[in-house]
Amino acid sequence: MTSKTLEIIAEPGKPSFTTRRVVDAPRALVFDAFTKPEQLKRWMGPRMLTMVIPEHDLRVGGRYRFLHRAPDGQEFAFHGEYREIVRPERLVRTFIFEAMPNHEALETLTLEESDGKTTITTTTLHKTVEGRDGHLASGRMEAGMTDGYARLDELLAALQTR
């Protein structure tokens, strides 16, 4: 994969989906962008939302909470626990969208570098196919991730020109 287009793979009947995206940066820098709060706030989620990170304990068993705030004050929060951290190639954590607390998922992020580019692959495993389908159904996830990855491209470019 060489495209900067977000790829979403959701096989029928399976409770998981995978996203894939390539960025122009070494994986150590990408790993930092996914794990350092000051960088996460600069790219994760749609441009129109402000991100606040009230909790971030990057260690196995540590918890995180990400809060996105819309201009009208509406909030969208996510939280979970880190299960595995292998710097700079892998991050496994639980993921709970607080508006749907009964649909906990397990996210596995892998980073593969080749020729100065990194392929970001995230596999999200839900407990049920219905939970997975609900995660994908609204289209907001895809739009938010597409915008967020465009912002990540900008952040990574800025970090590499320092």
Short mmCIF file of N, CA and C in Angstrom, two decimals, residues 30-156:
data_model
loop_
_atom_site.label_atom_id
_atom_site.label_comp_id
_atom_site.label_asym_id
_atom_site.label_seq_id
_atom_site.Cartn_x
_atom_site.Cartn_y
_atom_site.Cartn_z
N VAL A 30 5.96 8.36 14.21
CA VAL A 30 4.53 8.05 14.17
C VAL A 30 4.08 7.49 15.53
N PHE A 31 4.89 6.61 16.10
CA PHE A 31 4.56 6.05 17.42
C PHE A 31 4.41 7.18 18.45
N ASP A 32 5.33 8.14 18.42
CA ASP A 32 5.23 9.29 19.33
C ASP A 32 3.93 10.06 19.10
N ALA A 33 3.54 10.22 17.85
CA ALA A 33 2.31 10.95 17.53
C ALA A 33 1.08 10.25 18.10
N PHE A 34 1.15 8.93 18.23
CA PHE A 34 0.05 8.15 18.79
C PHE A 34 0.10 8.04 20.31
N THR A 35 1.23 8.39 20.92
CA THR A 35 1.37 8.14 22.35
C THR A 35 1.70 9.36 23.20
N LYS A 36 2.08 10.45 22.61
CA LYS A 36 2.40 11.67 23.37
C LYS A 36 1.21 12.61 23.34
N PRO A 37 0.64 12.92 24.51
CA PRO A 37 -0.57 13.75 24.55
C PRO A 37 -0.45 15.07 23.80
N GLU A 38 0.70 15.75 23.90
CA GLU A 38 0.84 17.04 23.23
C GLU A 38 0.78 16.89 21.71
N GLN A 39 1.14 15.72 21.19
CA GLN A 39 1.03 15.49 19.75
C GLN A 39 -0.36 14.97 19.39
N LEU A 40 -0.91 14.06 20.18
CA LEU A 40 -2.26 13.53 19.92
C LEU A 40 -3.28 14.66 19.76
N LYS A 41 -3.19 15.65 20.64
CA LYS A 41 -4.15 16.76 20.62
C LYS A 41 -4.08 17.56 19.33
N ARG A 42 -2.97 17.47 18.64
CA ARG A 42 -2.78 18.26 17.42
C ARG A 42 -3.32 17.58 16.16
N TRP A 43 -3.70 16.28 16.27
CA TRP A 43 -4.13 15.61 15.04
C TRP A 43 -5.31 14.66 15.19
N MET A 44 -5.52 14.06 16.33
CA MET A 44 -6.53 13.01 16.43
C MET A 44 -7.94 13.59 16.37
N GLY A 45 -8.70 13.11 15.41
CA GLY A 45 -10.09 13.53 15.27
C GLY A 45 -10.26 14.65 14.25
N PRO A 46 -11.51 14.98 14.01
CA PRO A 46 -11.81 16.02 13.02
C PRO A 46 -11.26 17.39 13.45
N ARG A 47 -10.92 18.18 12.45
CA ARG A 47 -10.35 19.51 12.65
C ARG A 47 -11.28 20.42 13.45
N MET A 48 -12.59 20.24 13.30
CA MET A 48 -13.55 21.13 13.97
C MET A 48 -13.69 20.85 15.47
N LEU A 49 -13.12 19.74 15.95
CA LEU A 49 -13.22 19.40 17.36
C LEU A 49 -11.92 19.73 18.09
N THR A 50 -12.05 20.13 19.34
CA THR A 50 -10.90 20.35 20.21
C THR A 50 -10.72 19.09 21.05
N MET A 51 -9.49 18.64 21.17
CA MET A 51 -9.23 17.43 21.95
C MET A 51 -8.59 17.79 23.28
N VAL A 52 -9.12 17.16 24.32
CA VAL A 52 -8.59 17.29 25.68
C VAL A 52 -8.24 15.87 26.13
N ILE A 53 -7.15 15.74 26.86
CA ILE A 53 -6.74 14.42 27.35
C ILE A 53 -6.65 14.49 28.87
N PRO A 54 -7.78 14.21 29.55
CA PRO A 54 -7.78 14.31 31.01
C PRO A 54 -7.02 13.18 31.71
N GLU A 55 -6.78 12.08 31.01
CA GLU A 55 -6.07 10.96 31.61
C GLU A 55 -5.23 10.27 30.54
N HIS A 56 -3.94 10.05 30.86
CA HIS A 56 -3.06 9.36 29.91
C HIS A 56 -1.89 8.77 30.68
N ASP A 57 -1.94 7.48 30.90
CA ASP A 57 -0.91 6.76 31.65
C ASP A 57 -0.37 5.66 30.74
N LEU A 58 0.63 6.00 29.93
CA LEU A 58 1.14 5.09 28.91
C LEU A 58 2.05 4.04 29.54
N ARG A 59 1.42 2.98 30.01
CA ARG A 59 2.11 1.80 30.53
C ARG A 59 1.10 0.67 30.49
N VAL A 60 1.57 -0.56 30.48
CA VAL A 60 0.65 -1.69 30.49
C VAL A 60 -0.18 -1.61 31.77
N GLY A 61 -1.49 -1.63 31.63
CA GLY A 61 -2.39 -1.46 32.76
C GLY A 61 -2.79 -0.02 32.99
N GLY A 62 -2.10 0.92 32.33
CA GLY A 62 -2.43 2.34 32.46
C GLY A 62 -3.69 2.68 31.69
N ARG A 63 -4.36 3.73 32.12
CA ARG A 63 -5.62 4.12 31.50
C ARG A 63 -5.45 5.42 30.71
N TYR A 64 -6.36 5.61 29.77
CA TYR A 64 -6.40 6.86 29.01
C TYR A 64 -7.85 7.30 28.88
N ARG A 65 -8.02 8.59 28.62
CA ARG A 65 -9.34 9.14 28.30
C ARG A 65 -9.13 10.30 27.34
N PHE A 66 -9.80 10.23 26.21
CA PHE A 66 -9.72 11.27 25.19
C PHE A 66 -11.10 11.92 25.09
N LEU A 67 -11.14 13.23 25.09
CA LEU A 67 -12.39 13.97 25.02
C LEU A 67 -12.33 14.94 23.85
N HIS A 68 -13.28 14.81 22.93
CA HIS A 68 -13.38 15.73 21.80
C HIS A 68 -14.56 16.66 22.07
N ARG A 69 -14.32 17.95 21.90
CA ARG A 69 -15.35 18.95 22.19
C ARG A 69 -15.66 19.72 20.91
N ALA A 70 -16.96 19.78 20.57
CA ALA A 70 -17.42 20.51 19.39
C ALA A 70 -17.60 21.99 19.73
N PRO A 71 -17.63 22.86 18.71
CA PRO A 71 -17.82 24.29 18.96
C PRO A 71 -19.11 24.61 19.73
N ASP A 72 -20.14 23.76 19.59
CA ASP A 72 -21.40 23.99 20.30
C ASP A 72 -21.39 23.44 21.73
N GLY A 73 -20.23 22.89 22.16
CA GLY A 73 -20.10 22.37 23.52
C GLY A 73 -20.36 20.87 23.65
N GLN A 74 -20.88 20.25 22.61
CA GLN A 74 -21.13 18.81 22.65
C GLN A 74 -19.80 18.07 22.81
N GLU A 75 -19.81 17.00 23.61
CA GLU A 75 -18.59 16.26 23.88
C GLU A 75 -18.71 14.79 23.47
N PHE A 76 -17.60 14.24 22.99
CA PHE A 76 -17.51 12.84 22.60
C PHE A 76 -16.28 12.28 23.30
N ALA A 77 -16.48 11.32 24.18
CA ALA A 77 -15.36 10.82 24.98
C ALA A 77 -15.12 9.34 24.73
N PHE A 78 -13.86 8.96 24.85
CA PHE A 78 -13.40 7.58 24.67
C PHE A 78 -12.43 7.28 25.80
N HIS A 79 -12.44 6.06 26.26
CA HIS A 79 -11.45 5.68 27.27
C HIS A 79 -11.11 4.21 27.14
N GLY A 80 -10.07 3.82 27.87
CA GLY A 80 -9.66 2.42 27.84
C GLY A 80 -8.39 2.22 28.64
N GLU A 81 -7.82 1.05 28.42
CA GLU A 81 -6.62 0.64 29.17
C GLU A 81 -5.59 0.08 28.19
N TYR A 82 -4.35 0.45 28.41
CA TYR A 82 -3.26 -0.09 27.59
C TYR A 82 -2.96 -1.52 28.00
N ARG A 83 -2.91 -2.42 27.03
CA ARG A 83 -2.66 -3.84 27.29
C ARG A 83 -1.25 -4.27 26.87
N GLU A 84 -0.73 -3.64 25.82
CA GLU A 84 0.60 -4.00 25.32
C GLU A 84 1.22 -2.77 24.66
N ILE A 85 2.49 -2.54 24.95
CA ILE A 85 3.22 -1.42 24.35
C ILE A 85 4.58 -1.94 23.91
N VAL A 86 4.81 -1.95 22.60
CA VAL A 86 6.09 -2.37 22.04
C VAL A 86 6.58 -1.22 21.17
N ARG A 87 7.37 -0.36 21.76
CA ARG A 87 7.86 0.83 21.07
C ARG A 87 8.90 0.45 20.04
N PRO A 88 8.85 0.90 18.81
CA PRO A 88 7.90 1.81 18.17
C PRO A 88 6.97 1.09 17.20
N GLU A 89 6.61 -0.17 17.48
CA GLU A 89 5.91 -0.94 16.46
C GLU A 89 4.49 -1.38 16.78
N ARG A 90 4.10 -1.37 18.06
CA ARG A 90 2.79 -1.97 18.38
C ARG A 90 2.22 -1.36 19.65
N LEU A 91 0.90 -1.17 19.63
CA LEU A 91 0.17 -0.65 20.78
C LEU A 91 -1.18 -1.35 20.82
N VAL A 92 -1.50 -1.97 21.95
CA VAL A 92 -2.79 -2.66 22.10
C VAL A 92 -3.50 -2.01 23.29
N ARG A 93 -4.78 -1.65 23.07
CA ARG A 93 -5.55 -1.02 24.13
C ARG A 93 -7.02 -1.33 23.97
N THR A 94 -7.74 -1.27 25.08
CA THR A 94 -9.19 -1.36 24.98
C THR A 94 -9.70 0.00 24.54
N PHE A 95 -10.90 0.01 23.98
CA PHE A 95 -11.48 1.24 23.43
C PHE A 95 -12.97 1.22 23.75
N ILE A 96 -13.41 2.23 24.50
CA ILE A 96 -14.83 2.34 24.83
C ILE A 96 -15.30 3.75 24.47
N PHE A 97 -16.28 3.83 23.58
CA PHE A 97 -16.93 5.10 23.27
C PHE A 97 -17.95 5.29 24.38
N GLU A 98 -17.80 6.36 25.17
CA GLU A 98 -18.60 6.50 26.38
C GLU A 98 -20.10 6.62 26.13
N ALA A 99 -20.50 6.99 24.92
CA ALA A 99 -21.93 7.03 24.60
C ALA A 99 -22.50 5.62 24.41
N MET A 100 -21.60 4.65 24.23
CA MET A 100 -22.01 3.25 24.04
C MET A 100 -21.12 2.37 24.92
N PRO A 101 -21.24 2.47 26.24
CA PRO A 101 -20.30 1.81 27.15
C PRO A 101 -20.33 0.28 27.12
N ASN A 102 -21.35 -0.31 26.58
CA ASN A 102 -21.44 -1.78 26.55
C ASN A 102 -20.76 -2.39 25.33
N HIS A 103 -20.11 -1.55 24.52
CA HIS A 103 -19.50 -2.03 23.29
C HIS A 103 -17.98 -1.87 23.33
N GLU A 104 -17.35 -2.37 24.37
CA GLU A 104 -15.89 -2.31 24.48
C GLU A 104 -15.26 -3.09 23.33
N ALA A 105 -14.19 -2.52 22.79
CA ALA A 105 -13.45 -3.17 21.71
C ALA A 105 -11.97 -3.24 22.11
N LEU A 106 -11.24 -4.05 21.39
CA LEU A 106 -9.80 -4.16 21.59
C LEU A 106 -9.13 -3.67 20.31
N GLU A 107 -8.30 -2.64 20.43
CA GLU A 107 -7.60 -2.06 19.29
C GLU A 107 -6.14 -2.48 19.29
N THR A 108 -5.66 -2.91 18.12
CA THR A 108 -4.26 -3.25 17.95
C THR A 108 -3.69 -2.37 16.84
N LEU A 109 -2.75 -1.51 17.20
CA LEU A 109 -2.09 -0.62 16.26
C LEU A 109 -0.72 -1.23 15.93
N THR A 110 -0.43 -1.37 14.64
CA THR A 110 0.91 -1.81 14.24
C THR A 110 1.46 -0.79 13.25
N LEU A 111 2.76 -0.56 13.35
CA LEU A 111 3.45 0.40 12.50
C LEU A 111 4.57 -0.34 11.77
N GLU A 112 4.53 -0.28 10.44
CA GLU A 112 5.56 -0.94 9.62
C GLU A 112 6.22 0.11 8.74
N GLU A 113 7.54 0.21 8.85
CA GLU A 113 8.28 1.22 8.09
C GLU A 113 8.98 0.60 6.88
N SER A 114 8.93 1.35 5.77
CA SER A 114 9.63 0.95 4.56
C SER A 114 9.96 2.21 3.78
N ASP A 115 11.24 2.39 3.45
CA ASP A 115 11.69 3.54 2.65
C ASP A 115 11.24 4.88 3.24
N GLY A 116 11.30 5.02 4.55
CA GLY A 116 10.96 6.29 5.19
C GLY A 116 9.47 6.56 5.35
N LYS A 117 8.65 5.63 4.91
CA LYS A 117 7.19 5.75 5.06
C LYS A 117 6.73 4.71 6.07
N THR A 118 5.64 5.01 6.76
CA THR A 118 5.09 4.07 7.73
C THR A 118 3.66 3.72 7.38
N THR A 119 3.38 2.43 7.36
CA THR A 119 2.01 1.95 7.19
C THR A 119 1.42 1.77 8.58
N ILE A 120 0.33 2.48 8.83
CA ILE A 120 -0.39 2.41 10.10
C ILE A 120 -1.55 1.45 9.89
N THR A 121 -1.58 0.37 10.65
CA THR A 121 -2.67 -0.60 10.56
C THR A 121 -3.30 -0.72 11.94
N THR A 122 -4.59 -0.52 12.00
CA THR A 122 -5.32 -0.67 13.26
C THR A 122 -6.41 -1.71 13.06
N THR A 123 -6.39 -2.74 13.90
CA THR A 123 -7.45 -3.75 13.90
C THR A 123 -8.27 -3.56 15.16
N THR A 124 -9.57 -3.40 14.99
CA THR A 124 -10.49 -3.20 16.10
C THR A 124 -11.38 -4.42 16.20
N LEU A 125 -11.29 -5.09 17.33
CA LEU A 125 -12.06 -6.32 17.56
C LEU A 125 -13.18 -6.03 18.56
N HIS A 126 -14.41 -6.15 18.09
CA HIS A 126 -15.58 -6.00 18.95
C HIS A 126 -16.02 -7.36 19.47
N LYS A 127 -16.87 -7.38 20.48
CA LYS A 127 -17.38 -8.64 21.03
C LYS A 127 -18.38 -9.28 20.09
N THR A 128 -19.07 -8.45 19.30
CA THR A 128 -20.09 -8.96 18.39
C THR A 128 -19.99 -8.28 17.02
N VAL A 129 -20.55 -8.90 16.01
CA VAL A 129 -20.63 -8.30 14.69
C VAL A 129 -21.50 -7.04 14.76
N GLU A 130 -22.56 -7.09 15.58
CA GLU A 130 -23.45 -5.93 15.72
C GLU A 130 -22.70 -4.73 16.30
N GLY A 131 -21.83 -4.99 17.27
CA GLY A 131 -21.02 -3.92 17.84
C GLY A 131 -20.10 -3.30 16.80
N ARG A 132 -19.49 -4.16 16.01
CA ARG A 132 -18.61 -3.68 14.93
C ARG A 132 -19.41 -2.86 13.92
N ASP A 133 -20.57 -3.39 13.52
CA ASP A 133 -21.38 -2.70 12.52
C ASP A 133 -21.86 -1.34 13.05
N GLY A 134 -22.16 -1.26 14.34
CA GLY A 134 -22.56 0.01 14.94
C GLY A 134 -21.42 1.02 14.91
N HIS A 135 -20.21 0.55 15.14
CA HIS A 135 -19.03 1.40 15.11
C HIS A 135 -18.84 2.00 13.71
N LEU A 136 -19.10 1.20 12.68
CA LEU A 136 -18.88 1.64 11.31
C LEU A 136 -20.07 2.36 10.69
N ALA A 137 -21.27 2.12 11.20
CA ALA A 137 -22.50 2.49 10.51
C ALA A 137 -22.69 3.97 10.22
N SER A 138 -22.39 4.84 11.15
CA SER A 138 -22.76 6.24 10.97
C SER A 138 -21.93 6.96 9.91
N GLY A 139 -20.75 6.44 9.61
CA GLY A 139 -19.87 7.12 8.66
C GLY A 139 -19.02 8.18 9.33
N ARG A 140 -19.34 8.51 10.58
CA ARG A 140 -18.58 9.54 11.30
C ARG A 140 -17.15 9.08 11.57
N MET A 141 -16.98 7.79 11.84
CA MET A 141 -15.65 7.29 12.12
C MET A 141 -14.74 7.50 10.90
N GLU A 142 -15.23 7.12 9.73
CA GLU A 142 -14.42 7.26 8.51
C GLU A 142 -14.09 8.73 8.24
N ALA A 143 -15.08 9.60 8.34
CA ALA A 143 -14.85 11.03 8.10
C ALA A 143 -13.87 11.59 9.13
N GLY A 144 -14.05 11.22 10.39
CA GLY A 144 -13.16 11.71 11.45
C GLY A 144 -11.74 11.21 11.28
N MET A 145 -11.59 9.93 10.90
CA MET A 145 -10.26 9.37 10.69
C MET A 145 -9.58 9.98 9.47
N THR A 146 -10.34 10.21 8.41
CA THR A 146 -9.77 10.82 7.20
C THR A 146 -9.24 12.21 7.51
N ASP A 147 -10.03 13.00 8.21
CA ASP A 147 -9.61 14.35 8.59
C ASP A 147 -8.43 14.27 9.57
N GLY A 148 -8.52 13.37 10.53
CA GLY A 148 -7.45 13.23 11.51
C GLY A 148 -6.13 12.83 10.86
N TYR A 149 -6.17 11.90 9.92
CA TYR A 149 -4.93 11.50 9.25
C TYR A 149 -4.36 12.63 8.39
N ALA A 150 -5.21 13.47 7.80
CA ALA A 150 -4.70 14.64 7.07
C ALA A 150 -3.97 15.56 8.06
N ARG A 151 -4.52 15.72 9.25
CA ARG A 151 -3.87 16.52 10.28
C ARG A 151 -2.57 15.86 10.76
N LEU A 152 -2.56 14.52 10.83
CA LEU A 152 -1.35 13.81 11.21
C LEU A 152 -0.26 14.04 10.16
N ASP A 153 -0.62 14.02 8.88
CA ASP A 153 0.36 14.32 7.82
C ASP A 153 1.00 15.69 8.07
N GLU A 154 0.18 16.68 8.40
CA GLU A 154 0.68 18.04 8.66
C GLU A 154 1.62 18.06 9.86
N LEU A 155 1.23 17.37 10.94
CA LEU A 155 2.05 17.33 12.15
C LEU A 155 3.39 16.66 11.87
N LEU A 156 3.36 15.51 11.22
CA LEU A 156 4.59 14.77 10.93
C LEU A 156 5.53 15.58 10.03
#
